[in-house]
XYZ file of C-alpha atoms in Angstrom:
270
model
C 11.887 -20.664 -4.200
C 12.105 -20.451 -7.990
C 12.694 -23.157 -10.585
C 13.141 -22.789 -14.347
C 13.652 -25.348 -17.132
C 14.301 -24.969 -20.874
C 13.823 -27.971 -23.132
C 14.499 -28.273 -26.869
C 13.815 -30.918 -29.488
C 14.896 -29.728 -32.929
C 12.850 -26.549 -33.586
C 10.416 -27.193 -30.738
C 11.057 -25.492 -27.418
C 9.455 -25.661 -23.997
C 10.044 -23.189 -21.159
C 8.776 -24.120 -17.709
C 8.859 -21.981 -14.598
C 7.553 -22.227 -11.060
C 7.809 -20.184 -7.877
C 6.734 -20.911 -4.329
C 5.748 -17.778 -2.387
C 5.319 -17.507 1.353
C 3.415 -14.498 2.684
C 3.165 -13.838 6.433
C -0.555 -13.042 6.122
C -1.678 -14.986 3.036
C 0.388 -18.155 3.582
C 1.748 -20.274 0.712
C 1.061 -19.781 -2.981
C 2.550 -21.676 -5.914
C 2.555 -19.979 -9.312
C 3.864 -21.407 -12.573
C 4.200 -20.847 -16.314
C 4.228 -23.144 -19.352
C 5.471 -21.792 -22.679
C 5.792 -24.178 -25.664
C 6.852 -22.595 -28.968
C 8.156 -23.443 -32.417
C 11.156 -21.435 -33.658
C 12.369 -21.876 -37.232
C 15.595 -20.206 -38.355
C 15.995 -19.856 -42.112
C 18.777 -18.228 -44.102
C 17.184 -14.788 -44.490
C 14.650 -14.703 -41.675
C 13.096 -16.595 -38.779
C 9.587 -17.104 -37.492
C 8.203 -18.119 -34.122
C 4.783 -19.407 -33.084
C 4.071 -19.918 -29.406
C 1.535 -20.337 -26.650
C 1.885 -19.562 -22.974
C -0.100 -20.172 -19.821
C 0.818 -18.535 -16.525
C -0.653 -17.983 -13.075
C -0.016 -15.067 -10.705
C -0.508 -14.074 -7.072
C -0.705 -10.365 -6.123
C -0.818 -9.298 -2.481
C -2.547 -6.005 -1.570
C -0.273 -2.978 -1.157
C 0.022 -1.078 2.122
C -2.031 1.760 0.614
C -4.813 -0.595 -0.460
C -4.825 -2.239 2.978
C -4.375 0.738 5.319
C -5.870 3.491 3.143
C -5.168 7.214 3.426
C -7.672 9.178 5.493
C -10.029 10.907 5.075
C -11.034 9.689 1.589
C -9.484 6.227 1.400
C -10.480 3.917 4.236
C -8.595 0.870 5.455
C -9.710 -2.633 4.531
C -7.947 -5.351 6.515
C -10.142 -8.040 4.955
C -8.698 -7.670 1.454
C -7.812 -10.961 -0.159
C -4.895 -11.365 -2.588
C -5.632 -11.191 -6.288
C -4.960 -14.276 -8.394
C -5.105 -14.659 -12.151
C -4.485 -17.020 -15.038
C -3.196 -15.798 -18.409
C -3.377 -17.387 -21.849
C -1.432 -15.943 -24.776
C -0.818 -16.874 -28.413
C 2.028 -15.071 -30.144
C 3.618 -14.950 -33.579
C 6.766 -13.151 -34.687
C 8.812 -12.966 -37.850
C 12.041 -11.133 -38.540
C 15.656 -11.159 -39.596
C 18.258 -13.038 -37.546
C 20.152 -9.819 -36.753
C 16.913 -8.260 -35.359
C 17.082 -5.397 -37.873
C 13.489 -6.198 -38.855
C 10.952 -7.737 -36.475
C 7.149 -7.951 -36.537
C 5.268 -9.534 -33.671
C 1.611 -10.039 -32.806
C -0.121 -11.614 -29.841
C -3.605 -12.201 -28.461
C -4.245 -12.763 -24.785
C -6.901 -13.555 -22.218
C -6.393 -12.962 -18.510
C -8.885 -14.359 -16.000
C -8.679 -12.395 -12.751
C -10.182 -13.326 -9.385
C -10.598 -11.104 -6.311
C -9.444 -8.083 -8.323
C -8.700 -4.880 -6.378
C -11.104 -2.045 -7.171
C -11.748 1.273 -5.417
C -15.395 1.944 -4.573
C -17.217 4.662 -2.624
C -18.732 3.134 0.516
C -19.745 6.174 2.620
C -22.159 8.461 0.767
C -22.108 11.036 3.580
C -18.375 11.783 3.382
C -17.918 10.048 -0.003
C -14.985 8.120 1.357
C -14.143 4.850 -0.312
C -11.907 1.850 0.045
C -10.436 -0.968 -1.994
C -12.612 -4.056 -2.294
C -12.255 -7.401 -4.004
C -14.233 -7.824 -7.229
C -15.140 -11.481 -7.713
C -14.288 -11.882 -11.394
C -12.833 -9.922 -14.263
C -11.629 -10.972 -17.703
C -9.197 -8.948 -19.798
C -9.031 -9.677 -23.523
C -6.725 -7.987 -25.953
C -4.192 -7.936 -28.755
C -0.731 -6.443 -29.091
C 1.181 -5.574 -32.275
C 4.808 -4.531 -32.576
C 7.260 -3.481 -35.286
C 10.966 -2.655 -35.373
C 12.857 -1.846 -38.593
C 16.429 -0.702 -39.096
C 16.432 0.920 -42.543
C 20.181 1.471 -42.626
C 23.036 2.429 -40.314
C 21.533 5.907 -39.855
C 17.761 5.484 -39.457
C 15.598 2.985 -37.600
C 12.044 3.137 -36.322
C 9.511 1.064 -34.431
C 6.349 1.066 -32.434
C 3.638 -0.928 -30.750
C -0.145 -0.907 -30.376
C -2.268 -2.589 -27.734
C -5.995 -3.104 -27.292
C -7.386 -4.416 -24.011
C -10.976 -4.709 -22.847
C -12.122 -5.470 -19.307
C -15.389 -7.309 -18.653
C -16.165 -5.900 -15.188
C -17.186 -2.224 -15.078
C -15.713 -1.805 -11.577
C -12.183 -2.404 -12.940
C -12.318 0.002 -15.905
C -11.457 3.213 -14.042
C -8.637 5.090 -15.850
C -8.037 2.105 -18.140
C -7.926 3.039 -21.856
C -8.779 0.388 -24.408
C -6.069 1.508 -26.833
C -2.471 2.581 -26.348
C 0.235 3.182 -28.942
C 3.920 4.113 -28.911
C 6.305 4.872 -31.768
C 9.844 6.125 -32.265
C 12.207 7.220 -34.995
C 15.923 7.140 -34.214
C 18.500 8.922 -36.365
C 22.291 8.609 -36.101
C 23.416 11.559 -38.260
C 27.012 11.813 -37.024
C 29.530 9.690 -35.192
C 28.530 9.171 -31.535
C 25.368 11.232 -32.036
C 21.788 9.989 -31.607
C 18.482 11.799 -32.098
C 15.317 10.051 -30.936
C 11.758 11.193 -31.668
C 9.073 9.382 -29.654
C 5.286 9.407 -29.691
C 2.666 8.205 -27.217
C -1.086 7.812 -27.690
C -3.576 7.082 -24.899
C -7.258 6.589 -25.801
C -10.215 8.029 -23.918
C -11.082 6.481 -20.551
C -13.396 7.030 -17.593
C -12.492 8.540 -14.218
C -14.265 9.555 -11.023
C -13.713 12.427 -8.587
C -15.244 13.891 -5.447
C -17.048 17.208 -6.047
C -16.896 19.209 -2.803
C -19.450 21.738 -4.073
C -22.182 19.108 -4.407
C -20.769 16.627 -1.872
C -21.032 13.856 -4.405
C -18.850 11.578 -6.465
C -18.994 12.311 -10.190
C -18.025 10.306 -13.250
C -16.161 11.980 -16.076
C -14.834 10.887 -19.470
C -11.218 11.839 -20.138
C -10.232 12.727 -23.698
C -7.600 10.836 -25.617
C -4.211 12.551 -25.917
C -1.056 12.472 -28.049
C 2.410 13.320 -26.733
C 5.649 13.886 -28.642
C 9.183 13.971 -27.211
C 12.679 14.447 -28.548
C 15.991 13.321 -27.104
C 19.484 14.204 -28.403
C 22.633 12.458 -27.153
C 26.239 13.198 -28.048
C 29.228 11.208 -26.801
C 32.639 12.813 -26.345
C 35.155 10.023 -26.057
C 34.553 7.052 -23.781
C 33.571 8.824 -20.580
C 31.518 11.919 -21.385
C 28.016 12.086 -22.814
C 25.846 15.195 -23.168
C 22.084 15.079 -23.626
C 19.159 17.387 -24.306
C 15.513 16.375 -23.860
C 12.259 18.086 -24.731
C 9.199 16.338 -23.314
C 5.673 17.219 -24.444
C 7.219 18.883 -27.479
C 4.039 20.652 -28.647
C 2.977 21.678 -25.128
C -0.178 19.554 -25.326
C -2.803 20.183 -22.651
C -4.199 16.886 -21.392
C -5.585 15.123 -18.313
C -4.116 11.834 -17.137
C -5.863 11.597 -13.735
C -8.672 14.043 -12.986
C -7.715 16.563 -10.315
C -3.960 16.274 -10.941
C -1.818 18.529 -13.111
C 0.202 17.138 -15.994
C 3.578 18.337 -17.203
C 3.713 21.093 -19.839
C 6.612 21.318 -22.285
C 9.832 20.731 -20.359
C 13.513 21.091 -21.273
C 16.334 19.065 -19.738
C 20.053 19.490 -20.350
C 22.789 17.429 -18.767
C 26.167 15.756 -18.904
C 27.038 12.224 -17.826
C 30.606 11.388 -16.831
C 31.719 7.820 -16.191
C 34.680 7.417 -13.874
């Protein structure tokens, strides 16, 4: 069951939401959100200042519950994760959305967080356990700017820090994304995109020493390009190049990542 309400008094707004969840194993859970904000529309631009508070309920997945032998054991005693989030946000821009800047700061208080831990130091098998407490603090920044009818660009940056060491596996503190979009001809679009992932920690099982080892993964930068061309109303051709500079990087230790890849195709709408 889900309920939502939107209230407005002049430039003051209030969004309210609530949902009642029933889970066959974890029974009833009520989650809700409260989001008051002030939105001022002026002739040339607008600005918005807001605050939000929300709760969440996350049931364990089948993989987290049943595992995958021999290295991930089952844990039928896993409890659902719950959390509470606080966020302050500010945005300013033009009414037509051709220029928008936004910034936010958040705090998420997590309880019974899922975390994978080694529990058998003979076989080095592990399972998902509940971590009592974890706090995530961070900021997010975003920008979108349409210079003219031909060129627009944008991007975002996020910083997040976790308080509990057990939850930091494969979690970078910084991430960034950016794009430049060019419309050089009629029905043609060229999009350049960029992704940055900061360094993070990982863990793997070393069969030569029969032990679990920690490793630091380097930060990486990826560039992609996408070209689209429409032919009338129904046909669109596209060409993509992912990992444009054929960057060698590690996302998860022990798993291969994609080298430079080319994709060509045609979409037809009936």
